[in-house]
PDB file of C-alpha atoms in Angstrom:
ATOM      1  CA  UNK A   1     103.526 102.653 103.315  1.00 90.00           C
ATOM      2  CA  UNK A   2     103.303  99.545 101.055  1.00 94.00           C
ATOM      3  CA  UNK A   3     104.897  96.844 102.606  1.00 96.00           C
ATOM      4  CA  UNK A   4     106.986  95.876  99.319  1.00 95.00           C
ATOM      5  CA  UNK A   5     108.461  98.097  97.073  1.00 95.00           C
ATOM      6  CA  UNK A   6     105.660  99.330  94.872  1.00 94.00           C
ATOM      7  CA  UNK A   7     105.414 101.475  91.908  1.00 91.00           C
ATOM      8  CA  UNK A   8     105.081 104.741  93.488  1.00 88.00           C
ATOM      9  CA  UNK A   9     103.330 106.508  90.705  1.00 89.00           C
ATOM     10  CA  UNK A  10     100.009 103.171  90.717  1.00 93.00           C
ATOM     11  CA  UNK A  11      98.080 103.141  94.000  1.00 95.00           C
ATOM     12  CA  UNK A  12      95.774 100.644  95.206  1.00 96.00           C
ATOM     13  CA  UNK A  13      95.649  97.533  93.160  1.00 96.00           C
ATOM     14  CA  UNK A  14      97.054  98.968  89.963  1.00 94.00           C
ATOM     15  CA  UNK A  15     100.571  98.826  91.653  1.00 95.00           C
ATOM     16  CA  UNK A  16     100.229  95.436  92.518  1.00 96.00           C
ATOM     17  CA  UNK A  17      99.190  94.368  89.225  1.00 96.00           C
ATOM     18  CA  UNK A  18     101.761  96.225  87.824  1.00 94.00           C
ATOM     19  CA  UNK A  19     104.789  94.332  90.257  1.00 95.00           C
ATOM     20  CA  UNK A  20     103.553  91.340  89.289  1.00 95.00           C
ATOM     21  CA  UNK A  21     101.636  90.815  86.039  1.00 94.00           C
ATOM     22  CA  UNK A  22     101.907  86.753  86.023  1.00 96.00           C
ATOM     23  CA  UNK A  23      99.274  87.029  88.599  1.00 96.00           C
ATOM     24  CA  UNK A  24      97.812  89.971  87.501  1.00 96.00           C
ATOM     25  CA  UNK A  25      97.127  88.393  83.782  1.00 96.00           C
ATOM     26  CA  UNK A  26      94.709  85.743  85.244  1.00 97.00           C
ATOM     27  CA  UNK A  27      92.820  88.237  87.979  1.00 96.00           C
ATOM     28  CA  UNK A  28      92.585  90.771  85.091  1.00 97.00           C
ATOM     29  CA  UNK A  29      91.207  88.107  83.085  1.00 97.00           C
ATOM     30  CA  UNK A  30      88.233  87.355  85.685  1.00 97.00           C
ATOM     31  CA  UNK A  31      87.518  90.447  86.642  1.00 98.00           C
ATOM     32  CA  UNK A  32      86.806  91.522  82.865  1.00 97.00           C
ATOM     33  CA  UNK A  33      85.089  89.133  82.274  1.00 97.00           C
ATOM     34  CA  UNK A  34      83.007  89.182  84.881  1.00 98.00           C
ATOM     35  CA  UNK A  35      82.328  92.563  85.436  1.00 98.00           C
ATOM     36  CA  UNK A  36      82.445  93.942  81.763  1.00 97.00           C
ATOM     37  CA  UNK A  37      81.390  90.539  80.016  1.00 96.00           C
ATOM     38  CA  UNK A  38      78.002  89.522  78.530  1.00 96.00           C
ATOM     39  CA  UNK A  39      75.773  89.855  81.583  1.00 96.00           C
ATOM     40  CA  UNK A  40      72.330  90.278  82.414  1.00 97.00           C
ATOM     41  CA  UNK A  41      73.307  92.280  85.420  1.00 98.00           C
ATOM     42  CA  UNK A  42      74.175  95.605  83.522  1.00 98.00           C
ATOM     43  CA  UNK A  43      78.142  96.856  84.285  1.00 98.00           C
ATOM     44  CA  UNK A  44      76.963  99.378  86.841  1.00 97.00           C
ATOM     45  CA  UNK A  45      75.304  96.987  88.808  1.00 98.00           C
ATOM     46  CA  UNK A  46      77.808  94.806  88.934  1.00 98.00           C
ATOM     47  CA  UNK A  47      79.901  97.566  90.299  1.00 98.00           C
ATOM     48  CA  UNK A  48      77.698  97.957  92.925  1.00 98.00           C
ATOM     49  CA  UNK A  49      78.080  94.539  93.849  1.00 98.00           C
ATOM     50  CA  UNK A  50      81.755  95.438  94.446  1.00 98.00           C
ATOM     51  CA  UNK A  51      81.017  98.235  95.912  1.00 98.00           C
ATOM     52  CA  UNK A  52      79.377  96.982  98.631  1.00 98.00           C
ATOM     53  CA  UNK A  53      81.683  94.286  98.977  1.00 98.00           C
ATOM     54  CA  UNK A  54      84.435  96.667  99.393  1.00 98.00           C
ATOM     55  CA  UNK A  55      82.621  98.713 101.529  1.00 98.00           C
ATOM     56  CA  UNK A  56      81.535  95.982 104.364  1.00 98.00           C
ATOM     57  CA  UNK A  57      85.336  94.979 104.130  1.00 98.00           C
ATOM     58  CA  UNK A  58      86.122  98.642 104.676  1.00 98.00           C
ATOM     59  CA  UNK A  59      89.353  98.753 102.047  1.00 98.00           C
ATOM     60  CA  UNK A  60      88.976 102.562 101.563  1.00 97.00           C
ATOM     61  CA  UNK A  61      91.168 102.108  97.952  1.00 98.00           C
ATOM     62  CA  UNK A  62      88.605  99.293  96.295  1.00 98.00           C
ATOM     63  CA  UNK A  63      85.576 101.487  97.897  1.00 98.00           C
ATOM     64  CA  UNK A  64      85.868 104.800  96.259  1.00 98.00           C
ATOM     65  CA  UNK A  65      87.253 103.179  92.804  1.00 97.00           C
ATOM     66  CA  UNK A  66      84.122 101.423  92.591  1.00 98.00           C
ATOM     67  CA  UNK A  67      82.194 103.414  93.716  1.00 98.00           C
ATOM     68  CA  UNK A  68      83.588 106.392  91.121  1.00 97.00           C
ATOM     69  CA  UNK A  69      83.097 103.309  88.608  1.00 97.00           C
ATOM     70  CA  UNK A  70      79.557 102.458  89.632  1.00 98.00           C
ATOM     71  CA  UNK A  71      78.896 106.536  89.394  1.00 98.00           C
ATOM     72  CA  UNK A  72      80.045 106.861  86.025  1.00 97.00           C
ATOM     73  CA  UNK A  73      78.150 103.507  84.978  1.00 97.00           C
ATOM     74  CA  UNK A  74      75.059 104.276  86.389  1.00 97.00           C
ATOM     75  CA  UNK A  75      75.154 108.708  85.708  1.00 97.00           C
ATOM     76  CA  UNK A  76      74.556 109.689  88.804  1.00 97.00           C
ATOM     77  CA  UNK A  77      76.134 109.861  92.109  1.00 96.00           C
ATOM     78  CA  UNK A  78      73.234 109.152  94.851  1.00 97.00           C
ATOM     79  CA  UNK A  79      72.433 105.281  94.170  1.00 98.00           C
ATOM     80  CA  UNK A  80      76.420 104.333  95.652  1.00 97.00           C
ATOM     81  CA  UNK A  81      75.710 106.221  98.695  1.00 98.00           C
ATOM     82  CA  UNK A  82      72.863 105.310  99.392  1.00 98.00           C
ATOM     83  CA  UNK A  83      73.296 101.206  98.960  1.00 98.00           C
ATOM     84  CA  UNK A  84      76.162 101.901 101.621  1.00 98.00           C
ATOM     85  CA  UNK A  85      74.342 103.652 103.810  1.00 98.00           C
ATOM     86  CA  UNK A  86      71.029 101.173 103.654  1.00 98.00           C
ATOM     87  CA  UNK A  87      70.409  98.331 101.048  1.00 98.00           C
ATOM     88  CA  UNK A  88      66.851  97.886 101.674  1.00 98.00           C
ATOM     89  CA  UNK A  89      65.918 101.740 101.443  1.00 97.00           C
ATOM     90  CA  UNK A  90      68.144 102.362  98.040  1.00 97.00           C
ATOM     91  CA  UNK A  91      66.671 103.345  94.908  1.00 97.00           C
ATOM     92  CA  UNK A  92      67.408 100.058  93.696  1.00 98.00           C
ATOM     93  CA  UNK A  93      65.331  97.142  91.816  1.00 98.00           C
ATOM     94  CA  UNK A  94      63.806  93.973  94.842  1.00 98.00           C
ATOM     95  CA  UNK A  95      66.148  91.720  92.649  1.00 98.00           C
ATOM     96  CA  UNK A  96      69.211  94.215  93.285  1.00 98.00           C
ATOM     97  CA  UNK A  97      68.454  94.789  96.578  1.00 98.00           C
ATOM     98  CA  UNK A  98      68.198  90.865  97.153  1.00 98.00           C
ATOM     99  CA  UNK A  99      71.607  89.931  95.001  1.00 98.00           C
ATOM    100  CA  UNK A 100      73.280  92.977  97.269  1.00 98.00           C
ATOM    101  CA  UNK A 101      72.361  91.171 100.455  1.00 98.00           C
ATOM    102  CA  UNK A 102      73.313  87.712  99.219  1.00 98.00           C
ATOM    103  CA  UNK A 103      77.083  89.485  98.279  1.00 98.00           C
ATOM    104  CA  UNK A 104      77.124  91.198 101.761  1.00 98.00           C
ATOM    105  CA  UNK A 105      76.435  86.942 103.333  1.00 98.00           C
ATOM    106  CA  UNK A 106      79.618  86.293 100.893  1.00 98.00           C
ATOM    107  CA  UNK A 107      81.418  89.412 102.988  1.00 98.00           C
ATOM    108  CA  UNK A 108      81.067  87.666 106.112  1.00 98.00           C
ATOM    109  CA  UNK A 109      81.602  84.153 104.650  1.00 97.00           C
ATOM    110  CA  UNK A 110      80.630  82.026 101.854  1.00 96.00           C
ATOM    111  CA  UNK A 111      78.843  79.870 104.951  1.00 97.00           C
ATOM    112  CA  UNK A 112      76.577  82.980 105.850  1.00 98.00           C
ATOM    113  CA  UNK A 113      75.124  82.854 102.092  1.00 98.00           C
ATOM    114  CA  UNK A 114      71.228  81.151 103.252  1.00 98.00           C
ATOM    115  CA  UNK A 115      68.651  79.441 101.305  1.00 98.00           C
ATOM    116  CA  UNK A 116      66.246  82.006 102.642  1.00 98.00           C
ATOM    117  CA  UNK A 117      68.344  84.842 100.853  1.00 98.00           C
ATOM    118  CA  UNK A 118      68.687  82.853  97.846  1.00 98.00           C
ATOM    119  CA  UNK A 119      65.271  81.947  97.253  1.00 98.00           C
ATOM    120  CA  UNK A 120      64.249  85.970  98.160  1.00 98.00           C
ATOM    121  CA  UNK A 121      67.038  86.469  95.183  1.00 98.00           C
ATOM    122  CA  UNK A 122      64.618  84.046  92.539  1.00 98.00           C
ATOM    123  CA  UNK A 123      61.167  85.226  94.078  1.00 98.00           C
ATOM    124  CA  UNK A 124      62.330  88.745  93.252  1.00 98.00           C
ATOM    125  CA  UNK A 125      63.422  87.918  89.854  1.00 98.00           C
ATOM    126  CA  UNK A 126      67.269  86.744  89.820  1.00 98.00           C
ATOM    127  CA  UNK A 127      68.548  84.173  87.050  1.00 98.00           C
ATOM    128  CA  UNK A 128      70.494  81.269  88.462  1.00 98.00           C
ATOM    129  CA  UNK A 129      73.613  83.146  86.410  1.00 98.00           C
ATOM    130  CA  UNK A 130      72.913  86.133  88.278  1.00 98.00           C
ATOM    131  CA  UNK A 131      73.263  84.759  92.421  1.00 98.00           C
ATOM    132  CA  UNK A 132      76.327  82.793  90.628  1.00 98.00           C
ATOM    133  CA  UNK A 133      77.666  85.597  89.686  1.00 98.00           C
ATOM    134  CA  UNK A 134      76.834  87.685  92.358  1.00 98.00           C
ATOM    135  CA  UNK A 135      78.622  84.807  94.732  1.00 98.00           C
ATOM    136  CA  UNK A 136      81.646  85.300  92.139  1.00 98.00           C
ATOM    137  CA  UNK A 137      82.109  89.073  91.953  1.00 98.00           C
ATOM    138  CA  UNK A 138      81.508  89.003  96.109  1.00 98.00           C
ATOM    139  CA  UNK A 139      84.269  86.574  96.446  1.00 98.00           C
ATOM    140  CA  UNK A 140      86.576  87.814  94.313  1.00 98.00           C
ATOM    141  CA  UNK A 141      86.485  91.462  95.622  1.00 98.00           C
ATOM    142  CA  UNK A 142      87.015  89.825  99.165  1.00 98.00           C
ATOM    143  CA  UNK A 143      90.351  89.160  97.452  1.00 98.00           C
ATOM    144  CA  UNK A 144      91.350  92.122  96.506  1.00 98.00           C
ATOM    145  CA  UNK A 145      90.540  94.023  98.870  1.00 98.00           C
ATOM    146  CA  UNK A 146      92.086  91.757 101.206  1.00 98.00           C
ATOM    147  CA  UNK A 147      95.044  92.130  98.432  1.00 98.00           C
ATOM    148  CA  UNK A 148      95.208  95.805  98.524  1.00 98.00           C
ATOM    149  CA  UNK A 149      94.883  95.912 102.255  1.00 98.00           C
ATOM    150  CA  UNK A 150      97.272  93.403 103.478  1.00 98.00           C
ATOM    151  CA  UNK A 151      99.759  95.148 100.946  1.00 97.00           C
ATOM    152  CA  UNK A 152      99.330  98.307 102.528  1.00 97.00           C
ATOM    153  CA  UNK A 153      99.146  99.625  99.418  1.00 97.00           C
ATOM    154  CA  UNK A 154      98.556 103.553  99.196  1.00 94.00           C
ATOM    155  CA  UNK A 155      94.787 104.789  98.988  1.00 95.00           C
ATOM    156  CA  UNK A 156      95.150 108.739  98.012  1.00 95.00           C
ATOM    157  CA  UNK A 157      92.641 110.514 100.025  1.00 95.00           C
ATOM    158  CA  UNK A 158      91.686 113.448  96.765  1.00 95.00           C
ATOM    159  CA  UNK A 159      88.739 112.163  95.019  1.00 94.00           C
ATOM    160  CA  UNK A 160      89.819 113.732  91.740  1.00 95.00           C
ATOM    161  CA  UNK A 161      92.079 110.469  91.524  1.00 95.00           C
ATOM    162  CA  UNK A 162      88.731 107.917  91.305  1.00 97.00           C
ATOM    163  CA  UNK A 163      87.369 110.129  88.977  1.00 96.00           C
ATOM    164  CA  UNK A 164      90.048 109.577  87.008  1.00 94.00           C
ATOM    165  CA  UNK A 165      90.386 106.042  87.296  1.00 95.00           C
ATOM    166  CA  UNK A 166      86.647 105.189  87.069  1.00 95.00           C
ATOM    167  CA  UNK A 167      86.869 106.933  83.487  1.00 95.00           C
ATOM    168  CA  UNK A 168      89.721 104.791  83.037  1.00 94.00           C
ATOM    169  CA  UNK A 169      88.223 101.495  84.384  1.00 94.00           C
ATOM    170  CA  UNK A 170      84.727 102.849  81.972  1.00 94.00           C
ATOM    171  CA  UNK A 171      87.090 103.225  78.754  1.00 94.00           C
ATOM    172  CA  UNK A 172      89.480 100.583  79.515  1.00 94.00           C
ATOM    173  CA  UNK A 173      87.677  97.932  81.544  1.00 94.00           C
ATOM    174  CA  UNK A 174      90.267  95.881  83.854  1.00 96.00           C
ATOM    175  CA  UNK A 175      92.505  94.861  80.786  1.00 93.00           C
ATOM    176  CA  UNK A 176      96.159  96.148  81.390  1.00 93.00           C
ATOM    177  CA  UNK A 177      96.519  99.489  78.966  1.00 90.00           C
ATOM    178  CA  UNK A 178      98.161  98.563  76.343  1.00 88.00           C
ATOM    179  CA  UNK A 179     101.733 101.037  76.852  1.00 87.00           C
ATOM    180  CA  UNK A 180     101.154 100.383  80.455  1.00 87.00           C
ATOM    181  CA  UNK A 181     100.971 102.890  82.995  1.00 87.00           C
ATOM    182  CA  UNK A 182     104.370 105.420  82.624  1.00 87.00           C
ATOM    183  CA  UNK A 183     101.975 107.898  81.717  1.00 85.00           C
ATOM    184  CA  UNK A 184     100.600 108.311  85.191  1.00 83.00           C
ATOM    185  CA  UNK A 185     104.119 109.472  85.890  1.00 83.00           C
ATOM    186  CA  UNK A 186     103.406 113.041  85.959  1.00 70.00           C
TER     187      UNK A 186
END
């Protein structure tokens, strides 16, 4: 049970950007931006990154949204599983597999993030943009899940729901819907 009254109806994040959209306006902002922006790193890897994220900080909400983001993204379901199971042995590109590990340092702490795993990142093909943006997305996912956790915010359990919202997050990105969310109602 959320720890504040939330909208009942808006699980997970989505209620708490809903109760309090003056700091939901500027998250919303970054998080489009960075994840659905101009990027070299296409969207669904960029999910991946906060997959992973989410994952390592075990917030069972943020983990299955992006990870029913990153599916959709990416049209297929086996690459998300398998980066959470084992980085190094995923399907995955040397330069995603090196930006993933640099995002699991930022998990732990921006301190963990070495110039060992930075300079694996460039040898392997990253951009300067794309280990600061990496270190970005990372970070910022540490927030919400740390958001949506220390809310106790509700995390249904029926993975119909992510489906749902990872077609909403695909057609939407993270802008608020325009008529906002009373349609979830039913």
């Amino acid at each position: 049970m959320p720890h504040i009254p939330l909208p009942g109806h808006l699980p997970g994040i989505t209620g708490l950007l809903e109760y309090s959209k003056d700091t939901a306006h500027p998250i919303r902002v970054l998080t489009q931006f960075l994840l659905r922006g101009k990027n070299s790193l296409a969207e669904g890897e960029r999910e991946l990154i906060a997959t992973v994220v989410s994952h390592y900080n075990e917030c069972k909400f943020c983990t299955a949204a992006h990870t029913a983001i990153a599916d959709l993204l990416l049209g297929e379901t086996e690459t998300c599983e398998l980066v959470k199971k084992d980085i190094d042995t995923a399907p995955i590109s040397e330069k995603m597999k090196a930006l993933l590990k640099i995002a699991v340092m930022v998990q732990v702490s921006g301190q963990a993030v070495t110039p060992e795993a930075i300079n694996v990142a460039k040898q392997s093909g990253a951009t300067d943009i794309e280990i600061h943006d990496t270190v970005l997305i990372a970070a910022l996912f540490c927030l919400y899940n740390r958001y949506v956790d220390g809310m106790a915010t509700v995390a249904p359990t029926d993975p119909q729901f992510y489906l749902g919202l990872g077609q909403r997050l695909k057609e939407n990105g993270y802008n608020r819907l325009p008529n906002g969310y009373d349609h979830l109602k039913n």
